[in-house]
Coordinates of C-alpha atoms in Angstrom, one line a residue:
Chain A
M1 CA 18.6 -204.6 -56.5
S2 CA 19.2 -206.0 -60.0
V3 CA 22.4 -205.2 -62.0
G4 CA 20.0 -203.6 -64.7
E5 CA 18.6 -201.2 -62.1
T6 CA 21.9 -199.9 -61.1
E7 CA 22.8 -199.1 -65.0
T8 CA 19.9 -197.1 -65.5
R9 CA 19.9 -194.9 -62.3
T10 CA 21.9 -192.4 -64.1
G11 CA 19.7 -191.9 -67.2
T12 CA 16.8 -189.6 -67.5
I13 CA 13.7 -190.4 -65.4
K14 CA 11.0 -192.2 -67.4
A15 CA 8.3 -192.5 -64.4
V16 CA 4.5 -193.3 -64.9
P17 CA 2.5 -190.0 -64.5
V18 CA 0.0 -189.7 -61.8
R19 CA -3.5 -190.3 -63.1
H20 CA -6.3 -187.4 -62.6
P21 CA -9.8 -189.0 -63.0
G22 CA -11.5 -186.1 -61.5
R23 CA -10.2 -183.8 -64.2
W24 CA -11.8 -186.0 -66.6
V25 CA -15.0 -186.0 -65.0
A26 CA -14.9 -182.3 -64.6
A27 CA -14.1 -181.6 -68.4
V28 CA -17.0 -184.1 -69.5
A29 CA -19.4 -182.0 -67.2
V30 CA -18.2 -178.8 -68.7
A31 CA -18.4 -180.0 -72.2
V32 CA -22.0 -181.1 -71.7
L33 CA -23.2 -178.0 -70.3
A34 CA -21.4 -175.9 -73.0
A35 CA -23.1 -177.9 -75.6
M36 CA -26.4 -177.4 -74.0
L37 CA -25.8 -173.7 -74.1
V38 CA -24.7 -173.6 -77.7
N39 CA -27.7 -175.7 -78.7
N40 CA -29.9 -173.2 -76.7
L41 CA -28.5 -170.4 -78.5
V42 CA -29.0 -171.9 -81.9
T43 CA -32.5 -173.4 -81.6
N44 CA -34.3 -171.1 -79.1
E45 CA -36.6 -168.8 -81.1
A46 CA -36.9 -166.7 -78.2
Y47 CA -33.5 -164.9 -78.9
N48 CA -34.6 -163.7 -82.4
W49 CA -31.1 -163.0 -83.8
P50 CA -32.6 -161.5 -87.0
E51 CA -34.5 -158.8 -84.8
Q52 CA -31.3 -158.2 -82.9
L53 CA -29.4 -157.6 -86.0
K54 CA -32.0 -155.4 -87.3
Y55 CA -31.3 -153.0 -84.5
L56 CA -27.7 -153.6 -83.5
F57 CA -26.6 -150.5 -85.7
A58 CA -29.9 -148.8 -85.6
P59 CA -29.5 -145.0 -85.4
A60 CA -31.2 -144.7 -81.9
V61 CA -28.9 -147.8 -80.6
L62 CA -25.8 -146.3 -82.0
E63 CA -26.5 -142.8 -80.6
A64 CA -27.5 -144.5 -77.1
T65 CA -24.1 -146.3 -77.4
F66 CA -22.2 -143.3 -78.0
N67 CA -23.9 -141.4 -74.9
T68 CA -22.8 -144.5 -72.8
I69 CA -19.2 -144.3 -74.0
W70 CA -18.6 -140.7 -73.3
L71 CA -20.5 -141.0 -70.1
T72 CA -18.3 -143.7 -68.9
V73 CA -15.3 -141.6 -70.0
A74 CA -16.2 -138.4 -68.7
A75 CA -17.0 -140.1 -65.3
M76 CA -13.9 -142.0 -64.9
V77 CA -11.6 -139.0 -66.0
G78 CA -13.5 -136.8 -63.5
G79 CA -13.6 -139.4 -60.9
V80 CA -9.9 -140.2 -61.0
I81 CA -9.0 -136.3 -60.9
L82 CA -11.2 -135.8 -58.1
G83 CA -10.5 -138.9 -56.4
I84 CA -6.6 -138.0 -56.4
L85 CA -7.5 -134.7 -54.9
L86 CA -9.6 -136.4 -52.1
A87 CA -6.7 -138.9 -51.7
L88 CA -4.2 -136.0 -51.1
M89 CA -6.6 -134.4 -48.7
R90 CA -7.0 -137.7 -46.8
L91 CA -3.2 -138.1 -46.4
S92 CA -2.7 -134.2 -45.6
A93 CA -1.2 -132.9 -42.4
N94 CA -4.3 -130.8 -42.2
P95 CA -7.0 -132.4 -40.1
L96 CA -9.9 -130.1 -41.5
L97 CA -8.7 -131.4 -45.0
R98 CA -8.7 -134.9 -43.7
G99 CA -12.1 -134.7 -42.2
A100 CA -13.7 -132.9 -45.2
A101 CA -12.5 -135.8 -47.3
W102 CA -13.5 -138.5 -44.9
L103 CA -16.8 -136.8 -44.7
Y104 CA -17.2 -136.8 -48.5
I105 CA -16.2 -140.4 -48.9
W106 CA -18.8 -141.4 -46.2
V107 CA -21.7 -139.8 -48.1
F108 CA -20.8 -140.7 -51.5
R109 CA -19.8 -144.4 -50.7
G110 CA -22.7 -144.9 -48.1
T111 CA -25.7 -143.9 -50.3
P112 CA -27.0 -145.8 -53.3
L113 CA -25.7 -144.3 -56.8
F114 CA -29.3 -144.7 -58.0
T115 CA -30.6 -142.5 -55.4
Q116 CA -27.8 -140.1 -55.8
L117 CA -28.6 -139.7 -59.6
L118 CA -32.3 -139.2 -58.7
I119 CA -31.1 -136.4 -56.6
W120 CA -29.0 -134.9 -59.3
G121 CA -32.1 -135.0 -61.7
N122 CA -34.0 -133.2 -59.2
I123 CA -31.1 -130.6 -58.2
G124 CA -33.3 -127.6 -59.4
A125 CA -35.7 -128.2 -56.5
L126 CA -32.8 -128.1 -53.9
F127 CA -30.8 -125.3 -55.5
P128 CA -33.3 -123.2 -57.5
T129 CA -30.9 -120.6 -58.5
L130 CA -27.0 -120.9 -58.9
G131 CA -25.0 -117.6 -58.1
L132 CA -21.5 -116.2 -57.9
G133 CA -20.6 -114.0 -55.2
I134 CA -19.5 -113.5 -51.6
P135 CA -20.5 -116.5 -49.2
F136 CA -23.3 -115.3 -46.9
G137 CA -23.0 -112.1 -48.8
P138 CA -24.1 -110.4 -52.2
Q139 CA -24.4 -112.3 -55.2
F140 CA -23.1 -110.9 -58.5
V141 CA -24.4 -113.2 -60.9
T142 CA -27.3 -115.7 -60.5
A143 CA -29.3 -117.9 -62.8
Q144 CA -31.9 -120.5 -62.9
T145 CA -30.5 -123.9 -62.2
N146 CA -32.6 -125.5 -64.8
A147 CA -31.7 -123.2 -67.4
L148 CA -28.0 -124.0 -66.9
Y149 CA -28.2 -127.6 -66.4
S150 CA -29.2 -130.5 -68.9
A151 CA -29.9 -134.1 -68.2
A152 CA -26.5 -135.1 -69.6
A153 CA -24.8 -132.8 -67.0
A154 CA -26.7 -134.2 -64.3
A155 CA -25.9 -137.7 -65.3
A156 CA -22.1 -137.1 -65.8
L157 CA -22.0 -135.1 -62.4
G158 CA -23.7 -138.0 -60.5
L159 CA -21.3 -140.5 -62.1
V160 CA -18.2 -138.4 -61.3
F161 CA -19.0 -137.3 -57.8
N162 CA -19.8 -141.0 -57.0
E163 CA -16.8 -142.7 -58.6
A164 CA -14.3 -140.0 -56.8
A165 CA -15.3 -141.4 -53.4
Y166 CA -14.2 -145.0 -54.6
M167 CA -11.2 -143.7 -56.5
A168 CA -10.2 -141.6 -53.5
E169 CA -9.5 -144.8 -51.6
I170 CA -8.0 -146.5 -54.2
V171 CA -5.5 -143.9 -54.9
R172 CA -4.9 -143.3 -51.2
G173 CA -4.0 -147.2 -50.9
G174 CA -1.7 -147.0 -54.0
I175 CA 0.3 -144.0 -52.5
Q176 CA 0.6 -145.6 -49.0
S177 CA 1.9 -148.8 -50.7
V178 CA 5.2 -146.8 -52.0
D179 CA 8.3 -147.4 -49.6
A180 CA 8.9 -144.6 -47.3
G181 CA 12.4 -145.0 -48.4
Q182 CA 11.4 -143.3 -51.9
Q183 CA 10.2 -140.2 -50.2
E184 CA 13.4 -139.8 -48.2
A185 CA 15.5 -140.4 -51.3
A186 CA 13.8 -137.5 -53.2
S187 CA 13.8 -135.4 -50.1
A188 CA 17.7 -135.8 -49.8
L189 CA 18.1 -135.1 -53.5
G190 CA 16.4 -131.7 -52.9
L191 CA 13.0 -132.5 -54.6
T192 CA 10.1 -130.6 -53.2
R193 CA 7.0 -132.2 -52.1
V194 CA 5.1 -131.7 -55.5
Q195 CA 8.0 -132.8 -57.4
T196 CA 8.3 -136.1 -55.4
L197 CA 4.6 -136.8 -55.7
R198 CA 4.4 -136.2 -59.4
R199 CA 7.7 -137.9 -60.6
I200 CA 8.4 -140.4 -57.8
I201 CA 5.5 -141.4 -55.8
L202 CA 2.5 -141.5 -58.1
P203 CA 4.0 -143.3 -61.1
Q204 CA 4.9 -146.0 -58.4
A205 CA 1.3 -145.7 -57.0
M206 CA 0.1 -146.2 -60.3
R207 CA 1.4 -150.0 -60.6
V208 CA -1.1 -150.3 -57.5
I209 CA -3.8 -148.1 -58.7
A210 CA -4.2 -149.5 -62.3
P211 CA -5.8 -152.8 -61.8
P212 CA -8.7 -151.9 -59.4
T213 CA -9.2 -148.7 -61.7
G214 CA -9.7 -150.9 -64.7
N215 CA -12.2 -152.8 -62.7
E216 CA -13.8 -149.3 -61.7
A217 CA -13.9 -148.3 -65.4
I218 CA -15.5 -151.6 -66.3
S219 CA -18.0 -151.3 -63.4
M220 CA -18.7 -147.7 -64.5
L221 CA -19.4 -148.7 -68.0
K222 CA -22.5 -150.9 -66.8
N223 CA -23.3 -148.3 -64.2
T224 CA -24.1 -145.7 -66.8
S225 CA -27.4 -147.8 -67.3
L226 CA -28.3 -146.2 -64.0
V227 CA -28.8 -142.7 -65.3
V228 CA -32.2 -143.6 -66.3
A229 CA -32.9 -142.0 -62.8
V230 CA -31.9 -138.9 -64.0
P231 CA -33.5 -139.4 -66.9
F232 CA -30.9 -139.4 -69.3
V233 CA -30.8 -141.6 -72.8
E234 CA -28.2 -144.2 -72.7
L235 CA -28.1 -147.8 -74.2
T236 CA -30.3 -149.7 -71.7
F237 CA -32.9 -146.9 -71.6
T238 CA -32.9 -146.9 -75.3
V239 CA -33.5 -150.7 -75.8
Q240 CA -36.2 -150.5 -73.2
N241 CA -37.9 -147.9 -75.4
I242 CA -37.6 -150.1 -78.4
Y243 CA -39.0 -153.2 -77.1
S244 CA -41.9 -151.3 -75.2
H245 CA -43.4 -150.8 -78.7
T246 CA -42.1 -154.2 -80.4
Y247 CA -42.5 -156.5 -77.5
Q248 CA -39.1 -158.0 -78.3
I249 CA -37.8 -157.9 -74.7
I250 CA -35.3 -160.6 -74.7
P251 CA -33.7 -160.1 -78.1
M252 CA -33.2 -156.2 -77.2
L253 CA -31.9 -156.8 -73.6
V254 CA -29.5 -159.6 -75.2
M255 CA -28.4 -157.2 -77.9
A256 CA -27.5 -154.5 -75.3
C257 CA -25.5 -157.2 -73.6
L258 CA -23.6 -157.8 -76.5
W259 CA -22.7 -154.0 -77.2
Y260 CA -21.6 -153.8 -73.2
L261 CA -19.6 -157.0 -73.8
F262 CA -18.0 -155.5 -76.8
L263 CA -17.1 -152.2 -75.0
S264 CA -15.9 -154.0 -71.9
S265 CA -13.4 -156.0 -74.0
L266 CA -11.9 -153.1 -75.4
M267 CA -11.5 -151.7 -71.9
M268 CA -9.7 -155.0 -70.8
I269 CA -7.2 -154.6 -73.7
G270 CA -6.5 -150.8 -72.6
Q271 CA -6.2 -152.1 -69.1
H272 CA -3.7 -154.6 -70.0
Y273 CA -1.2 -152.2 -71.8
L274 CA -1.9 -149.7 -68.7
E275 CA -0.7 -152.2 -66.2
R276 CA 2.2 -153.3 -68.5
H277 CA 3.3 -149.5 -68.8
Y278 CA 3.1 -149.1 -65.1
G279 CA 4.7 -152.5 -64.3
K280 CA 8.0 -151.2 -66.0
G281 CA 11.0 -151.9 -63.8
Y282 CA 9.6 -154.5 -61.6
A283 CA 10.3 -158.4 -61.7
R284 CA 9.1 -159.7 -65.2
Chain B
M1 CA 19.7 -105.1 -39.9
S2 CA 18.3 -108.6 -40.2
E3 CA 20.9 -109.3 -42.8
I4 CA 23.6 -108.9 -40.3
M5 CA 21.9 -111.1 -38.0
N6 CA 21.2 -113.6 -40.4
A7 CA 24.8 -113.8 -41.5
P8 CA 26.2 -117.4 -41.9
L9 CA 28.3 -118.6 -39.1
D10 CA 32.1 -118.0 -40.2
M11 CA 32.8 -121.5 -40.7
A12 CA 35.0 -121.0 -43.7
A13 CA 37.7 -119.6 -41.7
Q14 CA 37.9 -122.7 -39.6
D15 CA 37.5 -124.9 -42.5
L16 CA 34.4 -126.5 -41.3
M17 CA 31.7 -128.4 -43.2
V18 CA 29.6 -129.6 -40.5
K19 CA 29.1 -128.3 -37.0
A20 CA 27.0 -130.0 -34.3
E21 CA 26.6 -128.2 -30.9
Q22 CA 24.7 -130.0 -28.2
V23 CA 22.4 -131.7 -30.8
C24 CA 19.5 -133.5 -29.1
K25 CA 16.9 -135.6 -30.6
N26 CA 13.9 -137.3 -29.0
F27 CA 11.4 -139.9 -30.5
G28 CA 8.5 -139.5 -28.1
H29 CA 9.8 -140.0 -24.5
V30 CA 13.0 -141.9 -25.9
Q31 CA 16.0 -139.6 -26.0
V32 CA 18.0 -140.8 -29.0
L33 CA 20.6 -138.0 -29.2
K34 CA 21.7 -136.6 -25.8
G35 CA 24.0 -133.4 -26.9
I36 CA 26.2 -134.4 -29.8
D37 CA 29.2 -132.0 -30.3
L38 CA 31.0 -132.8 -33.5
E39 CA 32.9 -130.9 -36.2
V40 CA 33.7 -132.3 -39.8
R41 CA 36.4 -130.3 -41.7
Q42 CA 36.4 -129.8 -45.4
G43 CA 37.6 -132.7 -47.1
E44 CA 37.6 -134.9 -44.0
V45 CA 36.1 -138.5 -44.0
M46 CA 34.6 -139.0 -40.7
C47 CA 33.6 -142.5 -39.8
V48 CA 30.8 -143.0 -37.1
V49 CA 30.6 -146.4 -35.4
G50 CA 28.6 -147.9 -32.6
P51 CA 26.1 -150.4 -31.6
S52 CA 22.5 -150.4 -33.1
G53 CA 20.4 -148.0 -31.2
S54 CA 23.5 -145.6 -30.6
G55 CA 21.9 -142.8 -32.4
K56 CA 24.4 -142.6 -35.0
S57 CA 22.1 -142.9 -38.0
T58 CA 19.7 -140.6 -36.5
F59 CA 22.7 -137.9 -36.3
L60 CA 23.4 -138.6 -40.0
R61 CA 19.7 -137.9 -40.8
C62 CA 19.7 -134.7 -38.7
I63 CA 22.3 -133.5 -40.8
N64 CA 20.3 -133.1 -44.0
H65 CA 17.2 -132.3 -41.9
L66 CA 15.3 -135.6 -42.4
E67 CA 15.0 -135.6 -38.8
K68 CA 14.3 -132.3 -37.0
I69 CA 16.6 -131.7 -34.0
D70 CA 15.0 -130.9 -30.7
A71 CA 17.8 -128.8 -29.0
G72 CA 21.2 -127.5 -29.9
R73 CA 22.4 -126.2 -33.1
L74 CA 23.6 -127.8 -36.2
W75 CA 25.3 -126.0 -39.3
V76 CA 26.4 -127.3 -42.5
D77 CA 28.7 -124.9 -44.8
G78 CA 28.0 -122.1 -42.3
H79 CA 24.2 -122.4 -42.5
L80 CA 21.9 -123.6 -39.9
V81 CA 20.0 -126.7 -40.9
G82 CA 16.3 -126.2 -41.3
Y83 CA 16.2 -122.9 -39.4
R84 CA 16.9 -119.4 -39.8
Q85 CA 18.3 -117.1 -36.9
R86 CA 17.2 -113.6 -36.3
G87 CA 18.5 -112.3 -33.2
D88 CA 17.4 -114.8 -30.4
K89 CA 14.7 -116.3 -32.6
L90 CA 14.7 -119.4 -34.8
Y91 CA 12.3 -119.4 -37.8
E92 CA 11.6 -122.8 -39.4
L93 CA 12.6 -122.7 -43.1
R94 CA 10.0 -123.1 -45.7
E95 CA 9.8 -126.5 -47.7
K96 CA 11.5 -125.3 -50.7
E97 CA 14.4 -123.6 -48.6
V98 CA 14.9 -127.0 -47.0
A99 CA 15.0 -128.6 -50.2
A100 CA 17.5 -126.1 -51.4
Q101 CA 19.8 -126.9 -48.6
R102 CA 19.4 -130.4 -49.4
R103 CA 20.7 -130.0 -52.8
D104 CA 24.4 -129.7 -51.6
I105 CA 24.2 -132.8 -49.4
G106 CA 24.3 -136.2 -51.0
M107 CA 22.8 -139.1 -49.0
V108 CA 23.3 -142.9 -49.6
F109 CA 21.0 -145.3 -47.8
Q110 CA 21.3 -148.7 -46.3
R111 CA 18.3 -150.0 -48.7
F112 CA 19.8 -147.9 -51.7
N113 CA 16.2 -146.5 -52.2
L114 CA 16.5 -146.3 -56.0
F115 CA 13.5 -145.3 -57.9
P116 CA 12.4 -148.7 -59.3
H117 CA 10.3 -147.3 -62.2
M118 CA 13.2 -145.6 -63.9
T119 CA 16.5 -147.0 -65.5
A120 CA 19.6 -146.6 -63.7
L121 CA 20.6 -143.8 -66.2
Q122 CA 17.3 -142.0 -65.3
N123 CA 17.7 -142.5 -61.7
V124 CA 21.1 -140.4 -62.0
M125 CA 19.5 -137.8 -64.5
E126 CA 16.4 -137.1 -62.4
A127 CA 17.5 -134.8 -59.7
P128 CA 19.6 -132.5 -61.9
M129 CA 16.9 -132.0 -64.3
L130 CA 13.9 -131.5 -61.7
V131 CA 15.9 -129.5 -59.0
K132 CA 18.5 -127.6 -61.2
G133 CA 16.6 -127.3 -64.2
E134 CA 19.4 -129.0 -66.3
S135 CA 18.6 -129.7 -69.9
K136 CA 18.1 -133.4 -70.8
D137 CA 21.2 -133.7 -72.9
A138 CA 23.4 -131.9 -70.0
A139 CA 22.0 -134.3 -67.5
R140 CA 22.4 -137.2 -69.7
V141 CA 26.1 -136.4 -70.5
R142 CA 27.1 -135.9 -66.8
A143 CA 25.0 -139.2 -65.7
E144 CA 26.9 -141.2 -68.2
Q145 CA 30.1 -140.0 -66.9
L146 CA 29.1 -140.8 -63.5
M147 CA 27.9 -144.3 -64.4
E148 CA 31.2 -145.0 -65.9
R149 CA 33.1 -143.6 -62.9
V150 CA 31.2 -146.2 -60.6
G151 CA 32.1 -148.7 -63.2
L152 CA 28.7 -149.5 -64.5
S153 CA 28.7 -148.0 -68.0
D154 CA 27.3 -151.4 -69.2
R155 CA 24.4 -151.2 -67.1
M156 CA 22.6 -147.8 -67.8
G157 CA 19.7 -149.1 -69.2
N158 CA 18.9 -151.5 -66.6
Y159 CA 16.1 -151.0 -64.0
P160 CA 17.1 -151.5 -60.3
S161 CA 15.5 -154.8 -60.0
Q162 CA 17.9 -156.1 -62.7
L163 CA 21.0 -155.2 -60.6
S164 CA 22.8 -156.8 -57.9
G165 CA 22.9 -155.0 -54.5
G166 CA 26.4 -153.7 -55.0
Q167 CA 25.3 -152.5 -58.5
Q168 CA 22.2 -150.6 -57.1
Q169 CA 24.5 -149.0 -54.3
R170 CA 27.0 -147.7 -56.7
V171 CA 23.9 -146.4 -58.9
A172 CA 22.8 -144.7 -55.7
I173 CA 26.2 -143.1 -55.2
A174 CA 26.3 -141.9 -58.7
R175 CA 22.7 -140.4 -58.2
A176 CA 23.7 -138.6 -55.2
L177 CA 26.9 -137.3 -57.0
A178 CA 24.9 -135.9 -59.8
M179 CA 23.8 -133.0 -57.7
Q180 CA 27.6 -132.2 -57.3
P181 CA 27.3 -132.1 -53.4
K182 CA 29.8 -130.5 -51.0
L183 CA 29.1 -133.2 -48.6
M184 CA 28.2 -137.0 -48.6
L185 CA 26.3 -138.8 -46.1
F186 CA 26.6 -142.6 -46.0
D187 CA 24.1 -144.5 -43.7
E188 CA 25.6 -148.1 -43.4
P189 CA 25.9 -148.1 -47.2
T190 CA 27.1 -151.8 -47.2
S191 CA 25.1 -153.4 -44.6
A192 CA 22.5 -154.7 -46.8
L193 CA 24.9 -156.2 -49.1
D194 CA 26.0 -159.8 -49.6
P195 CA 29.8 -160.0 -48.2
E196 CA 31.2 -160.5 -51.8
L197 CA 29.6 -157.4 -53.1
V198 CA 30.9 -155.0 -50.1
G199 CA 34.2 -154.6 -51.8
E200 CA 33.0 -152.9 -54.9
V201 CA 31.1 -150.4 -53.1
L202 CA 33.9 -149.6 -50.6
D203 CA 36.1 -149.0 -53.8
V204 CA 33.8 -146.2 -55.2
M205 CA 33.8 -144.6 -51.7
R206 CA 37.6 -144.9 -51.4
D207 CA 37.9 -143.2 -54.8
L208 CA 35.6 -140.4 -53.6
A209 CA 37.6 -139.9 -50.4
R210 CA 40.7 -139.6 -52.4
E211 CA 39.2 -136.9 -54.7
G212 CA 38.9 -135.0 -51.6
M213 CA 35.1 -135.1 -50.9
T214 CA 33.7 -134.5 -47.6
M215 CA 32.0 -137.6 -46.2
V216 CA 30.2 -138.6 -43.2
V217 CA 30.2 -142.5 -43.2
V218 CA 28.0 -144.4 -40.6
T219 CA 29.5 -148.0 -41.0
H220 CA 30.3 -151.2 -39.6
E221 CA 33.4 -151.6 -41.8
M222 CA 36.4 -151.1 -39.4
G223 CA 39.0 -152.0 -42.0
F224 CA 37.4 -149.4 -44.2
A225 CA 37.4 -146.7 -41.4
R226 CA 41.0 -147.5 -40.5
E227 CA 42.3 -147.2 -44.0
V228 CA 40.1 -144.2 -45.4
G229 CA 38.7 -142.4 -42.5
D230 CA 40.5 -139.2 -41.0
S231 CA 38.5 -139.6 -37.8
L232 CA 36.6 -142.2 -36.1
V233 CA 33.8 -141.4 -33.9
F234 CA 32.4 -144.0 -31.4
M235 CA 28.7 -143.4 -30.3
D236 CA 27.0 -145.2 -27.8
G237 CA 23.5 -144.3 -25.9
G238 CA 23.0 -141.4 -27.9
V239 CA 26.4 -139.5 -26.7
V240 CA 29.9 -139.5 -28.6
V241 CA 32.1 -141.8 -26.3
E242 CA 35.4 -141.3 -28.0
Q243 CA 36.9 -140.0 -31.1
G244 CA 40.2 -139.5 -32.8
V245 CA 42.4 -141.0 -35.4
P246 CA 41.0 -144.4 -36.4
R247 CA 44.3 -146.3 -36.2
E248 CA 44.8 -145.2 -32.6
V249 CA 41.2 -145.4 -31.5
L250 CA 40.9 -149.0 -33.0
A251 CA 44.3 -150.0 -31.7
N252 CA 44.1 -148.5 -28.3
P253 CA 40.5 -147.5 -27.4
Q254 CA 40.4 -145.4 -24.1
H255 CA 37.0 -145.9 -22.9
A256 CA 35.5 -149.1 -21.4
R257 CA 32.5 -148.9 -23.7
T258 CA 34.7 -148.5 -26.8
Q259 CA 36.8 -151.5 -25.7
A260 CA 33.6 -153.7 -25.2
F261 CA 32.3 -152.7 -28.6
L262 CA 35.6 -153.1 -30.6
S263 CA 36.0 -156.6 -28.9
K264 CA 33.0 -157.8 -30.2
V265 CA 33.4 -156.6 -33.9
L266 CA 37.1 -156.7 -34.5

């Protein structure tokens, strides 16, 4: 040990950092792939960007995009409300309610959404008339199903009923994640079950429920394209209509993807704020 | 006629807040409480000690019906806990009626159980607003007074995760006091705390006792029991083994089981 070494031991450490050659190799590989992609986007005529720009804000496309948006919102709002109800049924002390919720989830989660939407589109064949009356008894009012029912309603109902099955499981997981001591503390203060659920349990469960619900909403945005099964006019259906007479298949599909990306980006921003709101009070 | 049958037990004459008569509780096949007889007078501070698994916390939880008793009778302030009696028959109380009974009984838990999504002040304001329908302003004024009383007026806007264990437990006491209870139950309130934080919680409890609050305290703090307690109950194996004036029981335990327990903790 030299004298100089002893003197510098108390000073700030200036060590030679570990080299990471693997990182450099990976970075170069990614950079080359990115350059190839950009080059393709610019030089490949098949994208036909001017054609895309021509249709991006065309009335038919805007209307279809609007349909996609409201279908997504309606399906998520309905799905969350029905999902909470189903989750509470699954956690109920009443075995009949538990069983009914289980059966519902089993059916709607275990069959394809596309098939379900086909059935909703043909529901008039299953229930030709709808009536209001006594079960197994006389009906007071009846009407033709197809007269009451539109493609929009079929599309929305189909998405809501399917989404509720998934939301029910997400909500149940969230409620069960809340510490049992919270229920006890609320009970000891004299809160009723409903008050405890509304003010204590659900707000805490929301912290766990919000991230997967954001995922569900983004999935829903894309799943609306399946309502072509009903059939109901939304974004994907509309661009298909357009390219069936312009033959510009790829440009129209890429344009639809740009719309979907824009909308899902908006939803990600919303999800960020939602998660921040329900994360209040937890380690930051 | 049912009015007469339903008349509350005349405990006021005897100055009693809690009366337990042969209270039993089973968890499955395990009998946790095997016939507890206890009386807590108004203004009394009763400390309950005993080894873990002795049933002391279970008994405390029976007092506000967090646990349902399987046999015996339990009264708080003259009213049967969780049941209504007509003639020889007992009727379970509805959920709302049980909630109403609990309004007057404050409880403090070992693990605090503060509401993590609310600030300290909101924790204290919540129950008076929801349960008693107090206005936000009225609830806030009293919550602020209570936070000051437990020495946390500078911590009102903090979330529980930003408070130390001792501070959280003091908020929990303030939260229970906000309902203006007649009786306070403490379930090992200092057992989850770092040793240096125990004192601040015991200080708040000591003040509360001095102001005449009726308290049942399950604890391992023998010093607190000796100094603040009016009575000491030693439980083991689901029965009350010994009870009396804390100083006497601690200095001169009569029962072999009490002696064995105290020799380990003192």
